[in-house]
PDB file of C-alpha atoms in Angstrom:
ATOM      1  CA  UNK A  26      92.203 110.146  93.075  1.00  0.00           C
ATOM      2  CA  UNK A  27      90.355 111.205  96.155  1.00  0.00           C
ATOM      3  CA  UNK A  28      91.965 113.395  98.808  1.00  0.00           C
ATOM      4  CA  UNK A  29      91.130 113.272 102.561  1.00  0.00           C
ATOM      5  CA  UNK A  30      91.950 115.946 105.354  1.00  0.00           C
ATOM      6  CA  UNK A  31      94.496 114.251 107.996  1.00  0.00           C
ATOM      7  CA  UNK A  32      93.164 116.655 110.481  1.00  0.00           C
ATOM      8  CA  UNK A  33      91.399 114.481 112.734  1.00  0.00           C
ATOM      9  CA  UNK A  34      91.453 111.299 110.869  1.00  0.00           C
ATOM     10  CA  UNK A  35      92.514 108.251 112.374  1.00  0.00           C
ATOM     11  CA  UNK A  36      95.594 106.541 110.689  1.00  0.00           C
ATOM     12  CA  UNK A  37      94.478 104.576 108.385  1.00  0.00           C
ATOM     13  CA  UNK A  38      92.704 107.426 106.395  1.00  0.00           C
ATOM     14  CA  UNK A  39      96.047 109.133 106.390  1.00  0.00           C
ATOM     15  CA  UNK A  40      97.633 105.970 105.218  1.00  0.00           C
ATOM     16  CA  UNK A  41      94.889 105.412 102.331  1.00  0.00           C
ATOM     17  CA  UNK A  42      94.576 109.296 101.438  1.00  0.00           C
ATOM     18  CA  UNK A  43      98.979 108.972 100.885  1.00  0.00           C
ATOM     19  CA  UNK A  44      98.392 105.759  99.045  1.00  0.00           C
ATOM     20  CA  UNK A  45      95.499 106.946  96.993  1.00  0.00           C
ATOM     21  CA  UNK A  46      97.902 110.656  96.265  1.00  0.00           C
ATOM     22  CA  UNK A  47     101.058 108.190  94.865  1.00  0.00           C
ATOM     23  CA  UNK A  48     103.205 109.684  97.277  1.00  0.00           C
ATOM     24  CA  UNK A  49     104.111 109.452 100.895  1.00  0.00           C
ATOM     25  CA  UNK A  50     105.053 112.124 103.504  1.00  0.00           C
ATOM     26  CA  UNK A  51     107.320 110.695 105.777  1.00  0.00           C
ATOM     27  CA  UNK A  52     108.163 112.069 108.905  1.00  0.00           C
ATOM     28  CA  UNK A  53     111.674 111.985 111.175  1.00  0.00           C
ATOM     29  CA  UNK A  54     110.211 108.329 112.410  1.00  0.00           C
ATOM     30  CA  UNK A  55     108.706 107.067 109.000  1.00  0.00           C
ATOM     31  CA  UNK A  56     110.203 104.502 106.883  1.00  0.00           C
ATOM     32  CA  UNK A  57     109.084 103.357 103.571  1.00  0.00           C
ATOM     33  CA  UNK A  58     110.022 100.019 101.865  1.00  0.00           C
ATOM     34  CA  UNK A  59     109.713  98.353  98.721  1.00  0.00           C
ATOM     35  CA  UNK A  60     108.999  94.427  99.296  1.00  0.00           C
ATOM     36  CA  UNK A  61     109.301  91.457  96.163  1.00  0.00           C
ATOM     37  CA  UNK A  62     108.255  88.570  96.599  1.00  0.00           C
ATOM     38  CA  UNK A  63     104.461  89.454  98.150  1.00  0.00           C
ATOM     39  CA  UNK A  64     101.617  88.360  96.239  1.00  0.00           C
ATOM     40  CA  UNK A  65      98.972  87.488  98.670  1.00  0.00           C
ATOM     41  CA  UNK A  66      97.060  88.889 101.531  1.00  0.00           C
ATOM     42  CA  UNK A  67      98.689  86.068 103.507  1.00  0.00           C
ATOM     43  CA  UNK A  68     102.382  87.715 102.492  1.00  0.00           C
ATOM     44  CA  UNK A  69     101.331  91.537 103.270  1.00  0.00           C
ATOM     45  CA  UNK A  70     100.414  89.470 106.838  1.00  0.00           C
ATOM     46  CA  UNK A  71     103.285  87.592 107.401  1.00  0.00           C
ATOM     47  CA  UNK A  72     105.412  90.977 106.921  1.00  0.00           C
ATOM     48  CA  UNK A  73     103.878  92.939 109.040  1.00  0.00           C
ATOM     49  CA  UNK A  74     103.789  90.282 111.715  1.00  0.00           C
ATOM     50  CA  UNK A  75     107.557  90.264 111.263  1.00  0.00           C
ATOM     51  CA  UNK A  76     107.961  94.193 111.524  1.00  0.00           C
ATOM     52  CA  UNK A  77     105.742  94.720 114.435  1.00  0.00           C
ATOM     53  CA  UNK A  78     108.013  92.023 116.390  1.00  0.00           C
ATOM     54  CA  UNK A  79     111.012  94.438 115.963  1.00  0.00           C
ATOM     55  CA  UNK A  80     110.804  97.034 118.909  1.00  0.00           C
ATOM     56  CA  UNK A  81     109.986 100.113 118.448  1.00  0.00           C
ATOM     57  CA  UNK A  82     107.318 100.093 115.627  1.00  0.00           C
ATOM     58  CA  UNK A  83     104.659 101.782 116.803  1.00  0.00           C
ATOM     59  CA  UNK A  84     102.471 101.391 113.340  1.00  0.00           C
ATOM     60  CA  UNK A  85     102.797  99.392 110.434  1.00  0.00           C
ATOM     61  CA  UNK A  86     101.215  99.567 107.055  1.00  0.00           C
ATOM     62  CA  UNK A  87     101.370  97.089 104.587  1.00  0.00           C
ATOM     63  CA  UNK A  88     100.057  98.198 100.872  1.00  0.00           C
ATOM     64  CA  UNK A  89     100.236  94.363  98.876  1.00  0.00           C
ATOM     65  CA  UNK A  90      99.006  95.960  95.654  1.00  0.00           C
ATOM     66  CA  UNK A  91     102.303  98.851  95.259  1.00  0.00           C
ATOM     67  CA  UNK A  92     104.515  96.210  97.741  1.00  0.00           C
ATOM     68  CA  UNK A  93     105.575  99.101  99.862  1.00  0.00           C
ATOM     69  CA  UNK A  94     105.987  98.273 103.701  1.00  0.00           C
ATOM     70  CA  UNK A  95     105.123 101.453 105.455  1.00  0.00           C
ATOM     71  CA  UNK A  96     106.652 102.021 108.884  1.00  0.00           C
ATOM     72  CA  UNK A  97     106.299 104.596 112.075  1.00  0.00           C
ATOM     73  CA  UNK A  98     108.619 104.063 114.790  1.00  0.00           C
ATOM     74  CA  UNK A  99     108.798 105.797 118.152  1.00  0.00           C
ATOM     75  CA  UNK A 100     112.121 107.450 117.467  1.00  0.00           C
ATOM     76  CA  UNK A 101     114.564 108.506 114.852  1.00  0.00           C
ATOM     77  CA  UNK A 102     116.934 105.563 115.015  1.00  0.00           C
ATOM     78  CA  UNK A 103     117.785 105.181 111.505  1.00  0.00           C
ATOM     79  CA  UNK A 104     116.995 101.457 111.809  1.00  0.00           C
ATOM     80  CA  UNK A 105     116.724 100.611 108.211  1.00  0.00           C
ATOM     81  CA  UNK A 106     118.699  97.363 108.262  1.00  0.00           C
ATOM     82  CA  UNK A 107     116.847  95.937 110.991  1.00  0.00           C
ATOM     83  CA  UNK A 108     113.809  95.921 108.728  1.00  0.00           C
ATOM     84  CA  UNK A 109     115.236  94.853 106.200  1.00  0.00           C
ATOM     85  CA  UNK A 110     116.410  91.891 108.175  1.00  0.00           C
ATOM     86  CA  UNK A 111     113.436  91.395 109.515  1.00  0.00           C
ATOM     87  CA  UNK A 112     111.337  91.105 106.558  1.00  0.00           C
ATOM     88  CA  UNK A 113     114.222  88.876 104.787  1.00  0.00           C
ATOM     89  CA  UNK A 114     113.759  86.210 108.003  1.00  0.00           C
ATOM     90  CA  UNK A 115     110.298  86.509 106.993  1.00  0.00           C
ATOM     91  CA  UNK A 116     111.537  85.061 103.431  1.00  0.00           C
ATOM     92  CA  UNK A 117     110.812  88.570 101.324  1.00  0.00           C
ATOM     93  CA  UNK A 118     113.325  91.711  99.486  1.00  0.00           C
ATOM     94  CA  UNK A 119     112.940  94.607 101.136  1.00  0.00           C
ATOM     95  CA  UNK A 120     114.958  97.730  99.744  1.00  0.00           C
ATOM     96  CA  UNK A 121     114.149 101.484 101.631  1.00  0.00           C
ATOM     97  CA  UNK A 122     112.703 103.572  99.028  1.00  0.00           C
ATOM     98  CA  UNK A 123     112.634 106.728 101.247  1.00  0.00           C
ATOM     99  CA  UNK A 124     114.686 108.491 103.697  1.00  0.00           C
TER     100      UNK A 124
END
């Protein structure tokens, strides 16, 4: 797999270069997710619609091919429910695969 610098990349070259590694470094205000139930582009869309509407996301990344929801928020509120909820209104499982 290829490796990128983060230094100066925008965000979605750190997303791809931690998707491309297999694993994720997840900061204080990161939380990862594991999603069933998406099998389309049109899924990975309506979930991140969903997440983004909860406040305090600042990013969302949505990886359809390894169903992980990938999400930065603009504090450490331990809000892991709340996207879970939110992705279940949505009509998908989500389950937190990282601290």
């Amino acid at each position: 797999m290829m490796s990128r610098s983060i230094e100066g990349s925008t965000q979605s070259e750190e997303t791809l270069s931690t998707m491309e590694n297999g694993m994720e470094t997840l900061d204080a205000n990161m939380l990862l997710f594991s999603v069933k139930g998406m099998t389309c582009g049109s899924c990975a869309a309506h979930i991140e619609r969903a997440v983004r509407e909860v406040p305090g996301v600042v990013d969302v990344s949505v990886d359809r091919p390894t169903n992980q929801v990938r999400i930065k928020t603009s504090s450490d509120t331990g809000q892991a429910d709340i996207f879970v909820r939110a992705i279940a209104l949505a009509g998908y499982v989500a389950k937190r695969v990282a601290p």
